[in-house]
Amino acid sequence: QAQLVESGGGLVQAGDSLRLSCVGSGRSFSHLLMGWFRQAPGREREFVAAISRSSATTRYADSVKGRFTISRDNTKNTVYLQMNSLKPEDTAVYYCNAAWAVDTTLYEYWGQGTQVTVSS
């Protein structure tokens, strides 16, 4: 069964950095769009970053542009999120996502999430 497993979260201070990893297993994820989402307490899950299959294209939420970098290593079935200059408002559970579309149907895998807490 295909699954995604995140790691790398933790408790850090404002201004610190963290690198999240998401490892896929059970199938190849190299041809899927990969991304990161986050959900803070009491808020809806929101988009953070995405990366195309070849890494040629990346997208970021305005709130993380210039601070976060998404990358992937298809040989390791892994996607990363380098987070620099962390702020308390970055505190959330971070989820890895893999997605593809067939005609008009969107298919997705989600990881279980990793907690990131940024203290002021």
mmCIF file with all atom_site columns, C-alpha atoms in Angstrom:
data_model
loop_
_atom_site.group_PDB
_atom_site.id
_atom_site.type_symbol
_atom_site.label_atom_id
_atom_site.label_alt_id
_atom_site.label_comp_id
_atom_site.label_asym_id
_atom_site.label_entity_id
_atom_site.label_seq_id
_atom_site.pdbx_PDB_ins_code
_atom_site.Cartn_x
_atom_site.Cartn_y
_atom_site.Cartn_z
_atom_site.occupancy
_atom_site.B_iso_or_equiv
_atom_site.pdbx_formal_charge
_atom_site.auth_seq_id
_atom_site.auth_comp_id
_atom_site.auth_asym_id
_atom_site.auth_atom_id
_atom_site.pdbx_PDB_model_num
ATOM 1   C CA . GLN A 1 1   ? 0.000   0.000  0.000   1.00 0.00 ? 1   GLN A CA 1
ATOM 2   C CA . ALA A 1 2   ? 1.353   3.400  -0.953  1.00 0.00 ? 2   ALA A CA 1
ATOM 3   C CA . GLN A 1 3   ? 2.035   5.843  1.825   1.00 0.00 ? 3   GLN A CA 1
ATOM 4   C CA . LEU A 1 4   ? 3.859   9.045  2.693   1.00 0.00 ? 4   LEU A CA 1
ATOM 5   C CA . VAL A 1 5   ? 5.746   9.529  5.946   1.00 0.00 ? 5   VAL A CA 1
ATOM 6   C CA . GLU A 1 6   ? 6.898   12.946 7.128   1.00 0.00 ? 6   GLU A CA 1
ATOM 7   C CA . SER A 1 7   ? 9.707   13.677 9.559   1.00 0.00 ? 7   SER A CA 1
ATOM 8   C CA . GLY A 1 8   ? 11.835  16.561 10.751  1.00 0.00 ? 8   GLY A CA 1
ATOM 9   C CA . GLY A 1 9   ? 9.357   18.578 12.756  1.00 0.00 ? 9   GLY A CA 1
ATOM 10  C CA . GLY A 1 10  ? 10.116  19.899 16.199  1.00 0.00 ? 10  GLY A CA 1
ATOM 11  C CA . LEU A 1 11  ? 10.215  22.820 18.592  1.00 0.00 ? 11  LEU A CA 1
ATOM 12  C CA . VAL A 1 12  ? 12.407  25.726 17.534  1.00 0.00 ? 12  VAL A CA 1
ATOM 13  C CA . GLN A 1 13  ? 12.775  29.420 18.264  1.00 0.00 ? 13  GLN A CA 1
ATOM 14  C CA . ALA A 1 14  ? 11.812  32.240 15.955  1.00 0.00 ? 14  ALA A CA 1
ATOM 15  C CA . GLY A 1 15  ? 14.497  32.755 13.335  1.00 0.00 ? 15  GLY A CA 1
ATOM 16  C CA . ASP A 1 16  ? 15.635  29.143 13.377  1.00 0.00 ? 16  ASP A CA 1
ATOM 17  C CA . SER A 1 17  ? 15.509  26.674 10.516  1.00 0.00 ? 17  SER A CA 1
ATOM 18  C CA . LEU A 1 18  ? 14.069  23.204 10.024  1.00 0.00 ? 18  LEU A CA 1
ATOM 19  C CA . ARG A 1 19  ? 14.063  20.758 7.155   1.00 0.00 ? 19  ARG A CA 1
ATOM 20  C CA . LEU A 1 20  ? 11.084  18.495 6.719   1.00 0.00 ? 20  LEU A CA 1
ATOM 21  C CA . SER A 1 21  ? 11.313  15.271 4.758   1.00 0.00 ? 21  SER A CA 1
ATOM 22  C CA . CYS A 1 22  ? 8.591   13.152 3.236   1.00 0.00 ? 22  CYS A CA 1
ATOM 23  C CA . VAL A 1 23  ? 9.399   9.654  2.065   1.00 0.00 ? 23  VAL A CA 1
ATOM 24  C CA . GLY A 1 24  ? 7.057   7.749  -0.189  1.00 0.00 ? 24  GLY A CA 1
ATOM 25  C CA . SER A 1 25  ? 6.776   3.992  -0.260  1.00 0.00 ? 25  SER A CA 1
ATOM 26  C CA . GLY A 1 26  ? 4.690   1.335  -1.938  1.00 0.00 ? 26  GLY A CA 1
ATOM 27  C CA . ARG A 1 27  ? 4.955   2.913  -5.389  1.00 0.00 ? 27  ARG A CA 1
ATOM 28  C CA . SER A 1 28  ? 6.994   5.444  -7.313  1.00 0.00 ? 28  SER A CA 1
ATOM 29  C CA . PHE A 1 29  ? 6.061   9.060  -6.668  1.00 0.00 ? 29  PHE A CA 1
ATOM 30  C CA . SER A 1 30  ? 8.448   10.445 -9.249  1.00 0.00 ? 30  SER A CA 1
ATOM 31  C CA . HIS A 1 31  ? 5.711   11.269 -11.749 1.00 0.00 ? 31  HIS A CA 1
ATOM 32  C CA . LEU A 1 32  ? 3.365   12.888 -9.231  1.00 0.00 ? 32  LEU A CA 1
ATOM 33  C CA . LEU A 1 33  ? 2.970   16.492 -8.210  1.00 0.00 ? 33  LEU A CA 1
ATOM 34  C CA . MET A 1 34  ? 4.241   16.797 -4.646  1.00 0.00 ? 34  MET A CA 1
ATOM 35  C CA . GLY A 1 35  ? 3.462   19.426 -2.092  1.00 0.00 ? 35  GLY A CA 1
ATOM 36  C CA . TRP A 1 36  ? 3.298   20.547 1.501   1.00 0.00 ? 36  TRP A CA 1
ATOM 37  C CA . PHE A 1 37  ? 0.279   21.805 3.386   1.00 0.00 ? 37  PHE A CA 1
ATOM 38  C CA . ARG A 1 38  ? -0.130  22.879 6.982   1.00 0.00 ? 38  ARG A CA 1
ATOM 39  C CA . GLN A 1 39  ? -2.877  23.176 9.541   1.00 0.00 ? 39  GLN A CA 1
ATOM 40  C CA . ALA A 1 40  ? -2.723  25.351 12.608  1.00 0.00 ? 40  ALA A CA 1
ATOM 41  C CA . PRO A 1 41  ? -5.053  24.807 15.583  1.00 0.00 ? 41  PRO A CA 1
ATOM 42  C CA . GLY A 1 42  ? -8.530  26.081 14.834  1.00 0.00 ? 42  GLY A CA 1
ATOM 43  C CA . ARG A 1 43  ? -7.729  26.797 11.209  1.00 0.00 ? 43  ARG A CA 1
ATOM 44  C CA . GLU A 1 44  ? -8.280  25.036 7.922   1.00 0.00 ? 44  GLU A CA 1
ATOM 45  C CA . ARG A 1 45  ? -5.506  23.196 6.157   1.00 0.00 ? 45  ARG A CA 1
ATOM 46  C CA . GLU A 1 46  ? -3.659  25.538 3.824   1.00 0.00 ? 46  GLU A CA 1
ATOM 47  C CA . PHE A 1 47  ? -1.293  25.224 0.904   1.00 0.00 ? 47  PHE A CA 1
ATOM 48  C CA . VAL A 1 48  ? 2.395   25.868 1.577   1.00 0.00 ? 48  VAL A CA 1
ATOM 49  C CA . ALA A 1 49  ? 4.413   24.756 -1.446  1.00 0.00 ? 49  ALA A CA 1
ATOM 50  C CA . ALA A 1 50  ? 4.351   22.444 -4.456  1.00 0.00 ? 50  ALA A CA 1
ATOM 51  C CA . ILE A 1 51  ? 6.856   21.040 -6.907  1.00 0.00 ? 51  ILE A CA 1
ATOM 52  C CA . SER A 1 52  ? 6.422   19.502 -10.324 1.00 0.00 ? 52  SER A CA 1
ATOM 53  C CA . ARG A 1 53  ? 7.606   16.059 -11.325 1.00 0.00 ? 53  ARG A CA 1
ATOM 54  C CA . SER A 1 54  ? 10.864  17.280 -12.822 1.00 0.00 ? 54  SER A CA 1
ATOM 55  C CA . SER A 1 55  ? 11.417  20.005 -10.204 1.00 0.00 ? 55  SER A CA 1
ATOM 56  C CA . ALA A 1 56  ? 11.255  22.562 -13.004 1.00 0.00 ? 56  ALA A CA 1
ATOM 57  C CA . THR A 1 57  ? 8.309   24.367 -11.435 1.00 0.00 ? 57  THR A CA 1
ATOM 58  C CA . THR A 1 58  ? 7.692   25.324 -7.822  1.00 0.00 ? 58  THR A CA 1
ATOM 59  C CA . ARG A 1 59  ? 4.913   27.307 -6.186  1.00 0.00 ? 59  ARG A CA 1
ATOM 60  C CA . TYR A 1 60  ? 4.696   28.890 -2.752  1.00 0.00 ? 60  TYR A CA 1
ATOM 61  C CA . ALA A 1 61  ? 2.132   30.499 -0.555  1.00 0.00 ? 61  ALA A CA 1
ATOM 62  C CA . ASP A 1 62  ? 2.788   34.220 -0.217  1.00 0.00 ? 62  ASP A CA 1
ATOM 63  C CA . SER A 1 63  ? 3.323   33.788 3.514   1.00 0.00 ? 63  SER A CA 1
ATOM 64  C CA . VAL A 1 64  ? 6.390   31.572 3.000   1.00 0.00 ? 64  VAL A CA 1
ATOM 65  C CA . LYS A 1 65  ? 7.940   32.972 -0.180  1.00 0.00 ? 65  LYS A CA 1
ATOM 66  C CA . GLY A 1 66  ? 11.603  33.752 0.274   1.00 0.00 ? 66  GLY A CA 1
ATOM 67  C CA . ARG A 1 67  ? 11.814  31.706 3.467   1.00 0.00 ? 67  ARG A CA 1
ATOM 68  C CA . PHE A 1 68  ? 10.806  28.160 2.464   1.00 0.00 ? 68  PHE A CA 1
ATOM 69  C CA . THR A 1 69  ? 12.211  26.015 -0.326  1.00 0.00 ? 69  THR A CA 1
ATOM 70  C CA . ILE A 1 70  ? 10.663  22.832 -1.653  1.00 0.00 ? 70  ILE A CA 1
ATOM 71  C CA . SER A 1 71  ? 12.772  20.225 -3.411  1.00 0.00 ? 71  SER A CA 1
ATOM 72  C CA . ARG A 1 72  ? 12.585  16.580 -4.333  1.00 0.00 ? 72  ARG A CA 1
ATOM 73  C CA . ASP A 1 73  ? 14.828  13.608 -5.005  1.00 0.00 ? 73  ASP A CA 1
ATOM 74  C CA . ASN A 1 74  ? 12.985  11.183 -7.227  1.00 0.00 ? 74  ASN A CA 1
ATOM 75  C CA . THR A 1 75  ? 15.702  8.557  -6.801  1.00 0.00 ? 75  THR A CA 1
ATOM 76  C CA . LYS A 1 76  ? 14.793  8.472  -3.102  1.00 0.00 ? 76  LYS A CA 1
ATOM 77  C CA . ASN A 1 77  ? 11.048  8.981  -3.514  1.00 0.00 ? 77  ASN A CA 1
ATOM 78  C CA . THR A 1 78  ? 11.471  11.959 -1.195  1.00 0.00 ? 78  THR A CA 1
ATOM 79  C CA . VAL A 1 79  ? 10.340  15.564 -1.061  1.00 0.00 ? 79  VAL A CA 1
ATOM 80  C CA . TYR A 1 80  ? 11.819  18.168 1.270   1.00 0.00 ? 80  TYR A CA 1
ATOM 81  C CA . LEU A 1 81  ? 10.759  21.474 2.742   1.00 0.00 ? 81  LEU A CA 1
ATOM 82  C CA . GLN A 1 82  ? 13.597  23.693 3.909   1.00 0.00 ? 82  GLN A CA 1
ATOM 83  C CA . MET A 1 83  ? 12.160  26.279 6.289   1.00 0.00 ? 83  MET A CA 1
ATOM 84  C CA . ASN A 1 84  ? 14.297  29.268 7.226   1.00 0.00 ? 84  ASN A CA 1
ATOM 85  C CA . SER A 1 85  ? 13.605  32.350 9.313   1.00 0.00 ? 85  SER A CA 1
ATOM 86  C CA . LEU A 1 86  ? 10.760  30.585 11.036  1.00 0.00 ? 86  LEU A CA 1
ATOM 87  C CA . LYS A 1 87  ? 8.056   32.669 12.693  1.00 0.00 ? 87  LYS A CA 1
ATOM 88  C CA . PRO A 1 88  ? 5.580   31.780 15.441  1.00 0.00 ? 88  PRO A CA 1
ATOM 89  C CA . GLU A 1 89  ? 2.808   31.920 12.841  1.00 0.00 ? 89  GLU A CA 1
ATOM 90  C CA . ASP A 1 90  ? 4.458   29.004 11.046  1.00 0.00 ? 90  ASP A CA 1
ATOM 91  C CA . THR A 1 91  ? 3.422   26.787 13.941  1.00 0.00 ? 91  THR A CA 1
ATOM 92  C CA . ALA A 1 92  ? 1.253   24.005 12.544  1.00 0.00 ? 92  ALA A CA 1
ATOM 93  C CA . VAL A 1 93  ? 1.087   20.364 11.617  1.00 0.00 ? 93  VAL A CA 1
ATOM 94  C CA . TYR A 1 94  ? 2.765   19.999 8.235   1.00 0.00 ? 94  TYR A CA 1
ATOM 95  C CA . TYR A 1 95  ? 1.416   17.445 5.790   1.00 0.00 ? 95  TYR A CA 1
ATOM 96  C CA . CYS A 1 96  ? 2.993   15.982 2.692   1.00 0.00 ? 96  CYS A CA 1
ATOM 97  C CA . ASN A 1 97  ? 0.799   15.515 -0.355  1.00 0.00 ? 97  ASN A CA 1
ATOM 98  C CA . ALA A 1 98  ? 1.104   13.667 -3.653  1.00 0.00 ? 98  ALA A CA 1
ATOM 99  C CA . ALA A 1 99  ? -1.447  14.276 -6.360  1.00 0.00 ? 99  ALA A CA 1
ATOM 100 C CA . TRP A 1 100 ? -2.379  13.377 -9.897  1.00 0.00 ? 100 TRP A CA 1
ATOM 101 C CA . ALA A 1 101 ? -5.384  13.809 -12.117 1.00 0.00 ? 101 ALA A CA 1
ATOM 102 C CA . VAL A 1 102 ? -7.146  11.438 -14.448 1.00 0.00 ? 102 VAL A CA 1
ATOM 103 C CA . ASP A 1 103 ? -9.520  13.389 -16.658 1.00 0.00 ? 103 ASP A CA 1
ATOM 104 C CA . THR A 1 104 ? -11.382 15.550 -14.122 1.00 0.00 ? 104 THR A CA 1
ATOM 105 C CA . THR A 1 105 ? -10.745 13.370 -11.090 1.00 0.00 ? 105 THR A CA 1
ATOM 106 C CA . LEU A 1 106 ? -8.048  14.317 -8.587  1.00 0.00 ? 106 LEU A CA 1
ATOM 107 C CA . TYR A 1 107 ? -6.305  11.539 -6.693  1.00 0.00 ? 107 TYR A CA 1
ATOM 108 C CA . GLU A 1 108 ? -4.186  12.220 -3.637  1.00 0.00 ? 108 GLU A CA 1
ATOM 109 C CA . TYR A 1 109 ? -2.047  10.650 -0.959  1.00 0.00 ? 109 TYR A CA 1
ATOM 110 C CA . TRP A 1 110 ? -1.513  12.356 2.378   1.00 0.00 ? 110 TRP A CA 1
ATOM 111 C CA . GLY A 1 111 ? 1.024   11.761 5.085   1.00 0.00 ? 111 GLY A CA 1
ATOM 112 C CA . GLN A 1 112 ? 0.162   11.650 8.774   1.00 0.00 ? 112 GLN A CA 1
ATOM 113 C CA . GLY A 1 113 ? 1.738   15.033 9.491   1.00 0.00 ? 113 GLY A CA 1
ATOM 114 C CA . THR A 1 114 ? 4.658   16.343 11.520  1.00 0.00 ? 114 THR A CA 1
ATOM 115 C CA . GLN A 1 115 ? 4.342   19.047 14.174  1.00 0.00 ? 115 GLN A CA 1
ATOM 116 C CA . VAL A 1 116 ? 6.326   22.255 13.840  1.00 0.00 ? 116 VAL A CA 1
ATOM 117 C CA . THR A 1 117 ? 6.247   24.623 16.787  1.00 0.00 ? 117 THR A CA 1
ATOM 118 C CA . VAL A 1 118 ? 8.000   27.987 16.670  1.00 0.00 ? 118 VAL A CA 1
ATOM 119 C CA . SER A 1 119 ? 8.374   29.875 19.935  1.00 0.00 ? 119 SER A CA 1
ATOM 120 C CA . SER A 1 120 ? 8.793   33.637 20.093  1.00 0.00 ? 120 SER A CA 1
#
